[in-house]
Tab-separated table of C-alpha atoms in Angstrom:
chain	number	residue	atom	x	y	z
A	1	MET	CA	-15.151	-20.754	-21.533
A	2	ARG	CA	-13.051	-17.845	-22.827
A	3	LYS	CA	-11.371	-17.295	-19.455
A	4	LEU	CA	-10.595	-20.994	-19.246
A	5	SER	CA	-9.062	-20.999	-22.719
A	6	ASP	CA	-6.982	-17.927	-21.881
A	7	LEU	CA	-5.721	-19.619	-18.724
A	8	VAL	CA	-4.896	-22.847	-20.597
A	9	LEU	CA	-3.040	-20.900	-23.297
A	10	VAL	CA	-0.977	-19.058	-20.666
A	11	VAL	CA	-0.162	-22.278	-18.828
A	12	VAL	CA	0.828	-23.971	-22.094
A	13	GLY	CA	3.018	-20.976	-22.969
A	14	VAL	CA	4.789	-21.079	-19.603
A	15	LEU	CA	5.307	-24.841	-19.637
A	16	TYR	CA	5.904	-25.109	-23.381
A	17	PRO	CA	9.707	-25.671	-23.161
A	18	PHE	CA	9.188	-28.589	-20.761
A	19	ILE	CA	6.287	-29.956	-22.803
A	20	VAL	CA	8.559	-30.043	-25.862
A	21	TYR	CA	11.486	-31.490	-23.894
A	22	PHE	CA	9.511	-34.358	-22.367
A	23	GLY	CA	6.776	-34.752	-24.969
A	24	THR	CA	8.508	-35.073	-28.322
A	25	ASP	CA	9.228	-38.759	-27.677
A	26	HIS	CA	5.518	-39.447	-27.118
A	27	VAL	CA	3.594	-36.890	-29.233
A	28	SER	CA	4.219	-36.157	-32.909
A	29	THR	CA	4.835	-32.655	-34.245
A	30	PRO	CA	1.500	-32.537	-36.192
A	31	VAL	CA	-0.414	-33.314	-32.977
A	32	PHE	CA	1.462	-30.495	-31.229
A	33	GLY	CA	0.437	-28.151	-34.044
A	34	LEU	CA	-3.232	-29.186	-33.921
A	35	ILE	CA	-3.502	-28.778	-30.149
A	36	LEU	CA	-1.770	-25.385	-30.181
A	37	GLY	CA	-3.890	-24.215	-33.106
A	38	ALA	CA	-7.086	-25.323	-31.360
A	39	LEU	CA	-6.208	-23.268	-28.284
A	40	TRP	CA	-5.595	-20.158	-30.382
A	41	LEU	CA	-8.859	-20.704	-32.283
A	42	VAL	CA	-10.821	-20.850	-29.029
A	43	ARG	CA	-9.310	-17.495	-28.111
A	44	ALA	CA	-9.910	-16.047	-31.593
A	45	PRO	CA	-13.180	-14.137	-30.815
A	46	ALA	CA	-11.476	-12.140	-28.078
A	47	LEU	CA	-8.354	-11.485	-30.178
A	48	LEU	CA	-10.373	-10.230	-33.134
A	49	ARG	CA	-11.797	-7.455	-30.943
A	50	GLN	CA	-8.379	-6.288	-29.749
A	51	PRO	CA	-6.097	-3.858	-31.623
A	52	GLY	CA	-3.629	-5.907	-33.645
A	53	GLY	CA	-5.343	-9.130	-32.670
A	54	ARG	CA	-6.120	-10.136	-36.263
A	55	TRP	CA	-2.529	-10.278	-37.492
A	56	MET	CA	-1.342	-11.868	-34.229
A	57	LEU	CA	-3.957	-14.619	-34.602
A	58	GLY	CA	-3.176	-15.041	-38.295
A	59	ILE	CA	0.572	-15.476	-37.773
A	60	THR	CA	0.165	-17.990	-34.952
A	61	LEU	CA	-2.365	-20.029	-36.923
A	62	VAL	CA	-0.034	-20.136	-39.914
A	63	TYR	CA	2.737	-21.409	-37.619
A	64	CYS	CA	0.421	-24.045	-36.143
A	65	ALA	CA	-0.655	-25.097	-39.656
A	66	VAL	CA	2.963	-25.565	-40.726
A	67	LEU	CA	3.519	-27.738	-37.648
A	68	ALA	CA	0.372	-29.769	-38.337
A	69	PHE	CA	1.028	-30.310	-42.054
A	70	GLY	CA	4.612	-31.379	-42.434
A	71	GLY	CA	6.630	-29.253	-39.999
A	72	GLY	CA	9.686	-30.913	-38.524
A	73	GLU	CA	10.266	-31.478	-34.820
A	74	HIS	CA	12.996	-28.809	-34.881
A	75	LEU	CA	10.349	-26.193	-35.747
A	76	LEU	CA	8.662	-26.694	-32.347
A	77	ARG	CA	11.502	-24.784	-30.691
A	78	TRP	CA	10.667	-21.574	-32.560
A	79	TYR	CA	7.364	-20.958	-30.729
A	80	PRO	CA	8.909	-18.819	-27.897
A	81	SER	CA	10.719	-16.697	-30.504
A	82	LEU	CA	7.462	-16.297	-32.421
A	83	ILE	CA	5.620	-15.059	-29.308
A	84	CYS	CA	8.485	-12.667	-28.488
A	85	GLY	CA	8.345	-11.353	-32.040
A	86	LEU	CA	4.589	-10.727	-31.800
A	87	LEU	CA	4.941	-8.940	-28.453
A	88	LEU	CA	7.885	-6.937	-29.792
A	89	ALA	CA	5.747	-5.776	-32.707
A	90	ALA	CA	2.778	-4.951	-30.459
A	91	PHE	CA	4.845	-2.941	-27.962
A	92	GLY	CA	6.911	-1.279	-30.668
A	93	LEU	CA	3.907	-0.211	-32.758
A	94	SER	CA	2.219	1.176	-29.626
A	95	LEU	CA	5.234	3.451	-29.174
A	96	LYS	CA	4.916	4.705	-32.735
A	97	PHE	CA	1.150	5.129	-32.948
A	98	GLY	CA	0.357	5.463	-29.221
A	99	PRO	CA	-0.552	5.284	-26.533
A	100	PRO	CA	2.162	2.879	-25.321
A	101	ILE	CA	0.873	-0.432	-23.985
A	102	ILE	CA	2.181	0.184	-20.452
A	103	GLU	CA	0.319	3.501	-20.392
A	104	ARG	CA	-2.907	1.743	-21.410
A	105	ILE	CA	-2.446	-0.759	-18.597
A	106	ALA	CA	-1.719	2.003	-16.057
A	107	ARG	CA	-4.803	4.005	-17.048
A	108	VAL	CA	-7.069	1.077	-16.204
A	109	THR	CA	-6.520	1.807	-12.495
A	110	GLU	CA	-5.403	5.459	-12.739
A	111	PRO	CA	-7.175	7.205	-15.635
A	112	ASP	CA	-5.724	10.650	-14.821
A	113	LEU	CA	-2.005	9.998	-15.149
A	114	PRO	CA	0.185	13.092	-14.647
A	115	PRO	CA	2.662	13.962	-17.450
A	116	VAL	CA	5.645	12.597	-15.503
A	117	ALA	CA	3.870	9.236	-15.142
A	118	VAL	CA	3.039	9.178	-18.858
A	119	ARG	CA	6.726	9.660	-19.687
A	120	TYR	CA	7.594	6.902	-17.238
A	121	THR	CA	5.193	4.419	-18.867
A	122	ARG	CA	6.765	5.175	-22.238
A	123	ARG	CA	10.249	4.379	-20.894
A	124	VAL	CA	8.972	1.139	-19.364
A	125	THR	CA	7.444	0.168	-22.720
A	126	TRP	CA	10.871	0.690	-24.312
A	127	VAL	CA	12.429	-1.596	-21.697
A	128	TRP	CA	10.009	-4.374	-22.649
A	129	VAL	CA	10.670	-3.792	-26.348
A	130	ALA	CA	14.372	-4.340	-25.660
A	131	PHE	CA	13.652	-7.429	-23.582
A	132	PHE	CA	11.442	-9.054	-26.221
A	133	ALA	CA	14.022	-8.325	-28.919
A	134	LEU	CA	16.949	-9.774	-26.964
A	135	ASN	CA	14.951	-12.677	-25.576
A	136	GLY	CA	13.591	-13.596	-28.993
A	137	MET	CA	17.090	-13.517	-30.525
A	138	ALA	CA	18.591	-15.652	-27.734
A	139	SER	CA	15.772	-18.164	-27.956
A	140	GLY	CA	16.104	-18.331	-31.735
A	141	LEU	CA	19.857	-18.912	-31.594
A	142	LEU	CA	19.387	-21.746	-29.126
A	143	ALA	CA	16.541	-23.182	-31.189
A	144	GLU	CA	18.736	-23.315	-34.283
A	145	TRP	CA	22.147	-24.256	-32.895
A	146	GLY	CA	21.852	-25.106	-29.188
A	147	PRO	CA	21.150	-28.457	-27.535
A	148	LEU	CA	17.531	-29.123	-26.532
A	149	SER	CA	18.497	-29.074	-22.831
A	150	TRP	CA	20.029	-25.571	-23.140
A	151	TRP	CA	16.995	-24.314	-25.051
A	152	THR	CA	14.670	-25.739	-22.391
A	153	PHE	CA	16.639	-24.242	-19.511
A	154	TYR	CA	16.776	-20.808	-21.129
A	155	ASN	CA	13.095	-20.584	-22.152
A	156	GLY	CA	11.667	-22.430	-19.161
A	157	ILE	CA	13.752	-20.968	-16.318
A	158	LEU	CA	16.239	-18.244	-17.224
A	159	ALA	CA	13.933	-16.104	-19.371
A	160	TYR	CA	11.190	-16.117	-16.739
A	161	SER	CA	13.725	-15.283	-14.040
A	162	VAL	CA	14.781	-12.206	-16.011
A	163	MET	CA	11.119	-11.265	-16.491
A	164	GLY	CA	10.535	-11.594	-12.754
A	165	ALA	CA	13.527	-9.368	-12.014
A	166	LEU	CA	12.174	-6.768	-14.456
A	167	PHE	CA	8.741	-6.847	-12.816
A	168	ILE	CA	10.207	-6.436	-9.316
A	169	GLY	CA	12.620	-3.687	-10.375
A	170	GLU	CA	9.867	-1.801	-12.194
A	171	TRP	CA	7.560	-2.083	-9.170
A	172	ILE	CA	10.231	-0.582	-6.901
A	173	LEU	CA	10.865	2.287	-9.313
A	174	ARG	CA	7.124	2.852	-9.705
A	175	GLN	CA	6.664	3.195	-5.942
A	176	ARG	CA	9.464	5.770	-5.803
A	177	LEU	CA	7.904	7.688	-8.667
A	178	ARG	CA	4.489	7.512	-7.033
A	179	ARG	CA	5.916	8.949	-3.805
A	180	ARG	CA	7.639	11.734	-5.733
A	181	ILE	CA	4.493	12.563	-7.705
A	182	ASN	CA	2.312	12.668	-4.592
A	183	LYS	CA	4.842	14.453	-2.421
A	184	ALA	CA	5.692	17.261	-4.858
A	185	PRO	CA	2.363	19.112	-4.410
A	186	MET	CA	2.637	18.572	-0.642
A	187	ASP	CA	5.936	20.458	-0.502
A	188	GLY	CA	4.215	23.520	-1.947
A	189	ALA	CA	1.231	22.997	0.364
A	190	ALA	CA	3.570	22.845	3.377
A	191	GLN	CA	5.118	26.175	2.383
A	192	ARG	CA	1.662	27.757	2.127
A	193	LEU	CA	0.647	26.321	5.508
A	194	ALA	CA	3.727	27.834	7.153
A	195	SER	CA	2.127	31.265	6.762
A	196	HIS	CA	-1.118	30.256	8.495
A	197	PRO	CA	-1.523	31.740	12.016
A	198	TRP	CA	-2.425	28.316	13.446
A	199	VAL	CA	0.691	26.543	12.149
A	200	ALA	CA	4.155	26.514	13.724
A	201	ALA	CA	5.577	24.206	11.010
A	202	ALA	CA	4.365	21.700	8.424
A	203	ALA	CA	5.839	18.858	6.364
A	204	GLY	CA	4.229	17.073	3.433
A	205	GLY	CA	4.548	13.353	2.764
A	206	TYR	CA	2.983	10.291	1.231
A	207	ALA	CA	0.803	7.803	3.128
A	208	GLY	CA	0.911	4.964	0.604
A	209	LYS	CA	-2.517	3.875	-0.627
A	210	LEU	CA	-4.131	6.585	1.507
A	211	GLY	CA	-2.537	9.249	-0.689
A	212	PRO	CA	-0.626	12.475	0.035
A	213	GLY	CA	-0.640	13.805	3.556
A	214	MET	CA	0.497	16.572	5.858
A	215	VAL	CA	2.055	16.605	9.323
A	216	VAL	CA	1.311	19.885	11.111
A	217	ALA	CA	2.870	21.224	14.300
A	218	LEU	CA	0.273	23.549	15.845
A	219	ASP	CA	1.175	26.740	17.653
A	220	GLY	CA	-0.829	28.186	20.540
A	221	ALA	CA	-3.525	29.624	18.272
A	222	GLY	CA	-3.760	26.299	16.447
A	223	ARG	CA	-4.292	24.393	19.693
A	224	THR	CA	-7.048	26.826	20.648
A	225	ALA	CA	-8.643	26.364	17.237
A	226	LEU	CA	-8.535	22.587	17.711
A	227	LEU	CA	-10.375	22.917	21.026
A	228	ARG	CA	-12.986	25.268	19.549
A	229	HIS	CA	-13.594	23.686	16.152
A	230	GLY	CA	-12.446	20.105	16.521
A	231	ARG	CA	-10.359	18.050	14.133
A	232	ALA	CA	-12.866	18.371	11.273
A	233	GLY	CA	-12.922	22.166	11.478
A	234	LEU	CA	-9.136	22.310	11.629
A	235	VAL	CA	-8.725	20.020	8.605
A	236	ASN	CA	-11.274	22.023	6.611
A	237	GLU	CA	-9.589	25.375	7.288
A	238	LEU	CA	-6.012	24.172	6.819
A	239	GLY	CA	-6.945	22.069	3.782
A	240	GLN	CA	-8.249	25.124	1.926
A	241	HIS	CA	-5.168	27.127	2.852
A	242	ALA	CA	-2.822	24.305	1.800
A	243	ALA	CA	-4.483	23.837	-1.601
A	244	GLY	CA	-4.425	27.495	-2.564
A	245	ASP	CA	-5.619	27.644	-6.193
A	246	ASP	CA	-4.884	23.957	-6.846
A	247	ALA	CA	-7.425	21.510	-5.417
A	248	LEU	CA	-5.051	18.618	-6.217
A	249	SER	CA	-2.704	19.979	-3.550
A	250	THR	CA	-5.192	19.220	-0.781
A	251	PRO	CA	-3.709	16.676	1.647
A	252	LEU	CA	-5.849	13.565	2.186
A	253	VAL	CA	-4.197	12.460	5.436
A	254	TRP	CA	-3.564	14.773	8.377
A	255	ARG	CA	-1.536	14.362	11.561
A	256	PHE	CA	-1.296	17.046	14.254
A	257	VAL	CA	1.732	17.025	16.547
A	258	ASP	CA	3.619	19.175	19.029
A	259	ARG	CA	6.739	19.219	16.869
A	260	LEU	CA	7.633	17.826	13.481
A	261	PRO	CA	9.431	14.484	13.231
A	262	GLU	CA	12.586	14.068	11.180
A	263	ALA	CA	11.996	14.368	7.435
A	264	ALA	CA	12.745	10.666	6.923
A	265	LYS	CA	9.988	9.715	9.395
A	266	VAL	CA	7.170	11.844	7.973
A	267	ASP	CA	5.864	9.180	5.585
A	268	ALA	CA	5.935	6.522	8.310
A	269	LEU	CA	3.935	8.750	10.649
A	270	LEU	CA	1.319	9.420	7.962
A	271	ARG	CA	0.894	5.682	7.357
A	272	THR	CA	0.253	4.848	11.005
A	273	ALA	CA	-3.234	4.909	12.477
A	274	LEU	CA	-4.284	7.686	14.835
A	275	PRO	CA	-3.143	6.970	18.413
A	276	GLU	CA	-5.701	5.377	20.735
A	277	SER	CA	-3.978	5.861	24.065
A	278	ALA	CA	-2.162	8.526	26.041
A	279	ILE	CA	1.590	9.078	25.876
A	280	VAL	CA	3.393	8.011	29.063
A	281	LEU	CA	5.886	10.774	29.887
A	282	GLY	CA	7.124	9.262	33.132
A	283	GLU	CA	6.162	7.026	36.053
A	284	ARG	CA	7.181	6.133	39.582
A	285	ARG	CA	6.158	3.821	42.398
A	286	GLU	CA	5.340	4.786	45.974
A	287	GLY	CA	4.597	1.611	47.891
A	288	ASP	CA	1.451	0.033	46.470
A	289	THR	CA	0.730	3.145	44.406
A	290	CYS	CA	1.799	3.798	40.812
A	291	ILE	CA	1.912	7.397	39.579
A	292	LEU	CA	2.078	8.110	35.838
A	293	ASP	CA	2.493	11.384	33.965
A	294	LEU	CA	0.428	11.274	30.772
A	295	GLU	CA	-0.097	13.496	27.748
A	296	LEU	CA	-3.128	13.349	25.440
A	297	PRO	CA	-2.031	13.405	21.778
A	298	LEU	CA	-3.481	16.243	19.715
A	299	ASP	CA	-4.881	13.768	17.196
A	300	LEU	CA	-6.071	11.053	19.576
A	301	ALA	CA	-8.454	8.873	17.561
A	302	CYS	CA	-11.467	9.351	19.842
A	303	PHE	CA	-11.365	13.137	19.455
A	304	ALA	CA	-12.594	12.840	15.846
A	305	ASP	CA	-15.977	11.557	17.065
A	306	HIS	CA	-16.242	12.703	20.696
A	307	PHE	CA	-17.115	15.352	19.867
A	308	PRO	CA	-16.410	16.500	16.249
A	309	ASP	CA	-16.724	20.212	17.114
A	310	ALA	CA	-15.534	20.083	20.727
A	311	PRO	CA	-13.107	17.204	21.371
A	312	VAL	CA	-13.367	15.731	24.850
A	313	LEU	CA	-11.828	12.544	26.274
A	314	PRO	CA	-14.692	10.115	27.041
A	315	GLY	CA	-15.046	8.912	30.604
A	316	VAL	CA	-15.142	5.285	29.496
A	317	LEU	CA	-11.636	5.714	28.042
A	318	GLN	CA	-10.363	7.141	31.301
A	319	VAL	CA	-11.600	4.015	33.082
A	320	GLY	CA	-10.221	1.759	30.336
A	321	TRP	CA	-6.791	3.375	30.450
A	322	ALA	CA	-6.676	3.013	34.246
A	323	LEU	CA	-7.458	-0.704	34.024
A	324	GLU	CA	-4.973	-1.255	31.182
A	325	LEU	CA	-2.116	0.652	32.787
A	326	ALA	CA	-2.698	-0.984	36.148
A	327	ALA	CA	-2.782	-4.466	34.625
A	328	SER	CA	0.672	-4.048	33.076
A	329	ARG	CA	2.211	-2.460	36.179
A	330	LEU	CA	0.344	-3.822	39.193
A	331	GLY	CA	-0.665	-7.195	37.798
A	332	THR	CA	-4.389	-6.532	38.304
A	333	PRO	CA	-7.187	-7.832	36.011
A	334	ALA	CA	-7.859	-5.772	32.892
A	335	THR	CA	-11.627	-5.725	33.531
A	336	CYS	CA	-13.877	-4.748	36.395
A	337	ARG	CA	-17.339	-5.829	37.495
A	338	ALA	CA	-18.501	-2.650	39.209
A	339	MET	CA	-17.529	0.958	39.915
A	340	ASP	CA	-18.036	2.869	43.148
A	341	GLY	CA	-17.682	6.547	43.900
A	342	MET	CA	-17.301	7.557	40.247
A	343	LYS	CA	-16.588	11.286	39.845
A	344	PHE	CA	-15.982	13.357	36.733
A	345	GLN	CA	-15.044	16.904	37.734
A	346	ARG	CA	-13.161	18.343	34.789
A	347	LEU	CA	-12.929	17.881	30.989
A	348	LEU	CA	-9.790	16.539	29.346
A	349	ARG	CA	-8.977	18.048	25.956
A	350	PRO	CA	-6.340	17.505	23.207
A	351	GLY	CA	-2.784	18.181	24.397
A	352	ASP	CA	-3.662	18.123	28.129
A	353	ARG	CA	-1.111	16.690	30.537
A	354	VAL	CA	-2.465	14.741	33.475
A	355	GLN	CA	-1.235	12.715	36.408
A	356	LEU	CA	-2.809	9.305	36.932
A	357	THR	CA	-2.584	7.669	40.358
A	358	LEU	CA	-3.275	3.935	40.597
A	359	ARG	CA	-3.590	2.125	43.933
A	360	HIS	CA	-4.421	-1.548	44.276
A	361	ASP	CA	-6.233	-2.744	47.401
A	362	ALA	CA	-5.540	-6.467	47.132
A	363	VAL	CA	-7.478	-7.326	50.303
A	364	ARG	CA	-10.717	-5.789	49.069
A	365	GLY	CA	-10.079	-6.574	45.393
A	366	ARG	CA	-10.317	-2.959	44.317
A	367	LEU	CA	-8.374	-0.562	42.146
A	368	HIS	CA	-8.547	3.130	42.906
A	369	PHE	CA	-7.652	5.568	40.148
A	370	ALA	CA	-7.508	9.341	40.111
A	371	TYR	CA	-6.676	11.742	37.281
A	372	ARG	CA	-5.405	15.230	38.149
A	373	SER	CA	-4.462	18.162	35.941
A	374	ASP	CA	-2.624	21.203	37.287
A	375	ASP	CA	-3.209	19.811	40.803
A	376	ALA	CA	-6.976	19.925	40.196
A	377	PRO	CA	-9.032	16.698	40.304
A	378	VAL	CA	-10.331	15.457	36.958
A	379	SER	CA	-11.906	12.062	37.649
A	380	SER	CA	-11.695	9.195	40.108
A	381	ALA	CA	-13.369	5.929	41.078
A	382	HIS	CA	-13.025	2.669	42.972
A	383	LEU	CA	-13.141	-0.292	40.564
A	384	ARG	CA	-14.209	-3.700	41.836
A	385	LEU	CA	-11.971	-5.972	39.828
A	386	GLU	CA	-13.134	-8.969	37.848
A	387	GLY	CA	-12.255	-12.333	39.324
A	388	THR	CA	-11.691	-11.093	42.893
A	389	ASP	CA	-13.811	-11.362	46.006
A	390	GLY	CA	-14.358	-8.382	48.220
């Protein structure tokens, strides 16, 4: 019931200028006052429990009583100014006695606001104080001296347009501040990581809702550590080194690369999911055979689970990649119904470069694939393709 009354009161507040414009010829001012007063009375229990709710409720009920018992039709236009005045008082008093209203709202989702964010919420509260003051004055001037059509346009369209612009502008500024707040500790963490023997270079960034992150270019020792300890071991070791004495400087998102991207692209990289396929370095055709040069990304998604302490490329992915790459280049089906002569002769690890040979035997309905690394065989098989006879 309370939520419904709150919703009705908000809807009435938004549509109030149009209700007055179209309704004064059909509904008397006392009826307006009684309906408005009834809505505020339904909301009274909730207001009485809120700071400042008593005097806000009292003032609005007095206004509604004046409308209901002898107030003129002209007095209906002063409701938007009254609400602006109440909000101006609430926001202004919160600045004096604290905490500011915007800070209270922000702490609902982020209880541990840093000092720079607290200062920001105070400035935003001041912006709304200025808006309510100016908006209330403009509405009052139009209520007293402007035509009803001007008053309706201002309060029903223009004022809400300005509010929308303020909300959008504040959201954009807040995202910039959030990135700056989250990225600042990462800059210090990146400097600390630069001294680690596994790191060639590092750059901190912000991964949006995922939080602060770090892009790390591994040197030779770092690549060896990745092979020996896996992604989890690498993140644990580098995370402790990055944080130093401040646990809040621990990156939450990690990406491992051969070389750092441009500074402007660090955040975008941190927001993207871990890669699920190999990087195609080059390719060529020799008759019915397609030869591709591939590189396995250091942070290929499957390496996190297969296996956590000793990352190895699963055989099923090698088969899947062969089918996928052949389908886009040789026009073959992307699935197979059987495999013949399957051989796995060598492990593929993070950062390995391999050569994949694909040959389609259209007569027999088969796809032959073979992976080689440093001229040594890795894996191969004959795949009987789905939807073909042979």
